[in-house]
């Protein structure tokens, strides 16, 4: 993630279901992004539950791939917490298979950091390259312009 003042590596989660994209409020403030506008939303949750009205600050953010071969600007709403306990990809037979087919994952290991950016359905389609591989274990590797991710 890049701003005029700072550059930091962030943990991103793609979400085909969320209608909007989000950034941690603390990260937006830390990196020095300037608010674009405010939006008041009601969130519809799993099971038909609806949240109370909540005011989000919208920021224009800039992401760049770790390889520095792709960068983009887009709007994201702030959120105090994006999601809890999303563990990185752990070791397993799928890692050897991914290595054999030259797929490199960056969110691996034992240490789990908070998810700082959620790329929702409003933007995710623009990031997809069309490359995907289904592993024999059932996991699907999907390539984006920011790198590969796994989904079940």
Coordinates of C-alpha atoms in Angstrom, one line a residue:
X1 CA 0.0 0.0 0.0
X2 CA 1.4 3.4 -1.0
X3 CA 0.7 7.0 0.0
X4 CA 2.6 10.2 -0.5
X5 CA 4.1 9.7 3.0
X6 CA 4.5 6.0 3.5
X7 CA 4.7 2.5 1.9
X8 CA 3.7 -0.6 3.9
X9 CA 3.0 -4.3 3.1
X10 CA -0.6 -5.2 3.9
X11 CA -2.6 -8.3 4.3
X12 CA -5.5 -8.4 1.8
X13 CA -8.5 -10.7 1.6
X14 CA -10.5 -11.1 -1.6
X15 CA -14.3 -11.4 -1.0
X16 CA -16.6 -12.3 -3.8
X17 CA -19.6 -11.7 -1.6
X18 CA -19.0 -8.3 0.0
X19 CA -20.5 -5.7 -2.2
X20 CA -17.9 -3.1 -1.2
X21 CA -14.1 -2.8 -0.5
X22 CA -12.8 -1.9 2.9
X23 CA -9.6 -0.6 4.6
X24 CA -8.8 -0.8 8.3
X25 CA -9.6 2.6 9.8
X26 CA -6.3 2.6 11.7
X27 CA -4.3 1.8 8.5
X28 CA -6.0 4.6 6.5
X29 CA -5.1 7.1 9.3
X30 CA -1.6 5.7 9.8
X31 CA -0.7 5.9 6.1
X32 CA -2.1 9.4 5.9
X33 CA -5.0 8.9 3.4
X34 CA -7.3 11.9 3.1
X35 CA -11.1 11.2 3.4
X36 CA -13.0 11.6 0.2
X37 CA -16.5 11.5 1.7
X38 CA -18.8 9.9 4.3
X39 CA -21.3 7.1 3.5
X40 CA -24.0 5.7 5.8
X41 CA -24.7 2.0 5.2
X42 CA -26.8 -0.8 6.7
X43 CA -24.9 -4.1 6.4
X44 CA -26.9 -7.2 5.6
X45 CA -25.2 -10.1 7.3
X46 CA -25.3 -13.9 7.1
X47 CA -28.7 -15.2 8.3
X48 CA -30.6 -12.1 7.2
X49 CA -29.4 -10.0 10.1
X50 CA -29.1 -6.3 9.4
X51 CA -26.8 -3.9 11.3
X52 CA -27.7 -0.5 12.6
X53 CA -26.8 2.4 10.3
X54 CA -23.1 3.0 10.3
X55 CA -21.2 5.9 8.9
X56 CA -18.0 5.0 7.0
X57 CA -15.3 7.3 5.7
X58 CA -14.4 6.6 2.1
X59 CA -10.7 6.9 1.1
X60 CA -9.0 6.8 -2.2
X61 CA -6.3 4.1 -1.7
X62 CA -3.3 2.9 -3.7
X63 CA -2.2 -0.7 -3.8
X64 CA 0.9 -2.1 -5.5
X65 CA 1.9 -5.7 -6.0
X66 CA 4.8 -7.1 -4.0
X67 CA 6.6 -7.6 -7.4
X68 CA 6.0 -3.9 -8.2
X69 CA 4.6 -4.8 -11.6
X70 CA 1.1 -3.6 -11.0
X71 CA -0.5 -0.7 -9.1
X72 CA -4.0 0.7 -8.8
X73 CA -6.1 3.3 -7.1
X74 CA -9.6 2.7 -5.8
X75 CA -12.1 3.8 -3.2
X76 CA -12.5 1.8 0.0
X77 CA -14.6 2.4 3.1
X78 CA -13.1 2.4 6.5
X79 CA -13.8 -0.3 9.0
X80 CA -12.6 -0.8 12.6
X81 CA -12.2 -4.6 12.1
X82 CA -12.4 -6.3 8.8
X83 CA -12.5 -9.9 10.0
X84 CA -11.1 -12.0 12.8
X85 CA -8.8 -15.0 12.9
X86 CA -8.1 -15.5 9.2
X87 CA -5.1 -17.8 9.4
X88 CA -2.4 -17.8 6.7
X89 CA -2.0 -20.9 4.5
X90 CA -0.3 -23.6 6.5
X91 CA 2.0 -26.3 5.4
X92 CA 0.4 -29.3 3.7
X93 CA 0.6 -31.4 0.5
X94 CA -1.0 -28.6 -1.5
X95 CA 2.2 -26.4 -0.9
X96 CA 4.3 -28.9 -2.9
X97 CA 1.8 -29.1 -5.7
X98 CA 1.6 -25.3 -5.9
X99 CA 5.4 -25.1 -6.1
X100 CA 5.4 -27.7 -8.9
X101 CA 3.1 -25.5 -11.0
X102 CA 5.0 -22.3 -10.1
X103 CA 2.3 -20.7 -7.9
X104 CA 3.8 -18.6 -5.1
X105 CA 1.6 -17.6 -2.2
X106 CA 2.7 -14.8 0.1
X107 CA 0.2 -15.3 3.0
X108 CA 1.8 -18.4 4.5
X109 CA 3.2 -19.4 7.8
X110 CA 2.3 -19.6 11.4
X111 CA 2.0 -15.9 12.3
X112 CA -1.4 -14.3 11.6
X113 CA -1.7 -10.5 11.1
X114 CA -5.0 -8.7 10.9
X115 CA -6.6 -8.4 7.5
X116 CA -6.1 -4.8 6.5
X117 CA -7.8 -4.5 3.2
X118 CA -10.8 -6.4 1.8
X119 CA -11.3 -6.3 -1.9
X120 CA -15.0 -6.8 -2.5
X121 CA -17.2 -7.7 -5.5
X122 CA -17.2 -4.0 -6.5
X123 CA -13.6 -4.4 -7.7
X124 CA -12.5 -8.0 -7.5
X125 CA -13.4 -8.9 -11.0
X126 CA -11.1 -6.2 -12.3
X127 CA -8.2 -7.8 -10.4
X128 CA -8.7 -11.4 -11.8
X129 CA -6.4 -12.5 -14.6
X130 CA -8.5 -15.5 -15.6
X131 CA -5.9 -18.0 -14.4
X132 CA -7.0 -20.6 -12.0
X133 CA -5.9 -24.1 -11.0
X134 CA -8.0 -26.6 -9.1
X135 CA -5.9 -28.9 -6.9
X136 CA -6.6 -32.6 -6.3
X137 CA -7.4 -31.8 -2.7
X138 CA -10.2 -29.4 -3.8
X139 CA -8.5 -26.1 -3.1
X140 CA -8.7 -23.6 -6.0
X141 CA -5.7 -21.3 -6.7
X142 CA -6.9 -18.0 -8.3
X143 CA -4.5 -15.5 -9.8
X144 CA -5.1 -11.7 -9.4
X145 CA -3.0 -8.8 -10.6
X146 CA -1.7 -8.6 -6.9
X147 CA -0.8 -12.3 -6.7
X148 CA -2.3 -15.7 -6.1
X149 CA -4.8 -16.7 -3.4
X150 CA -6.5 -20.0 -2.4
X151 CA -10.1 -20.7 -1.8
X152 CA -12.0 -23.8 -0.8

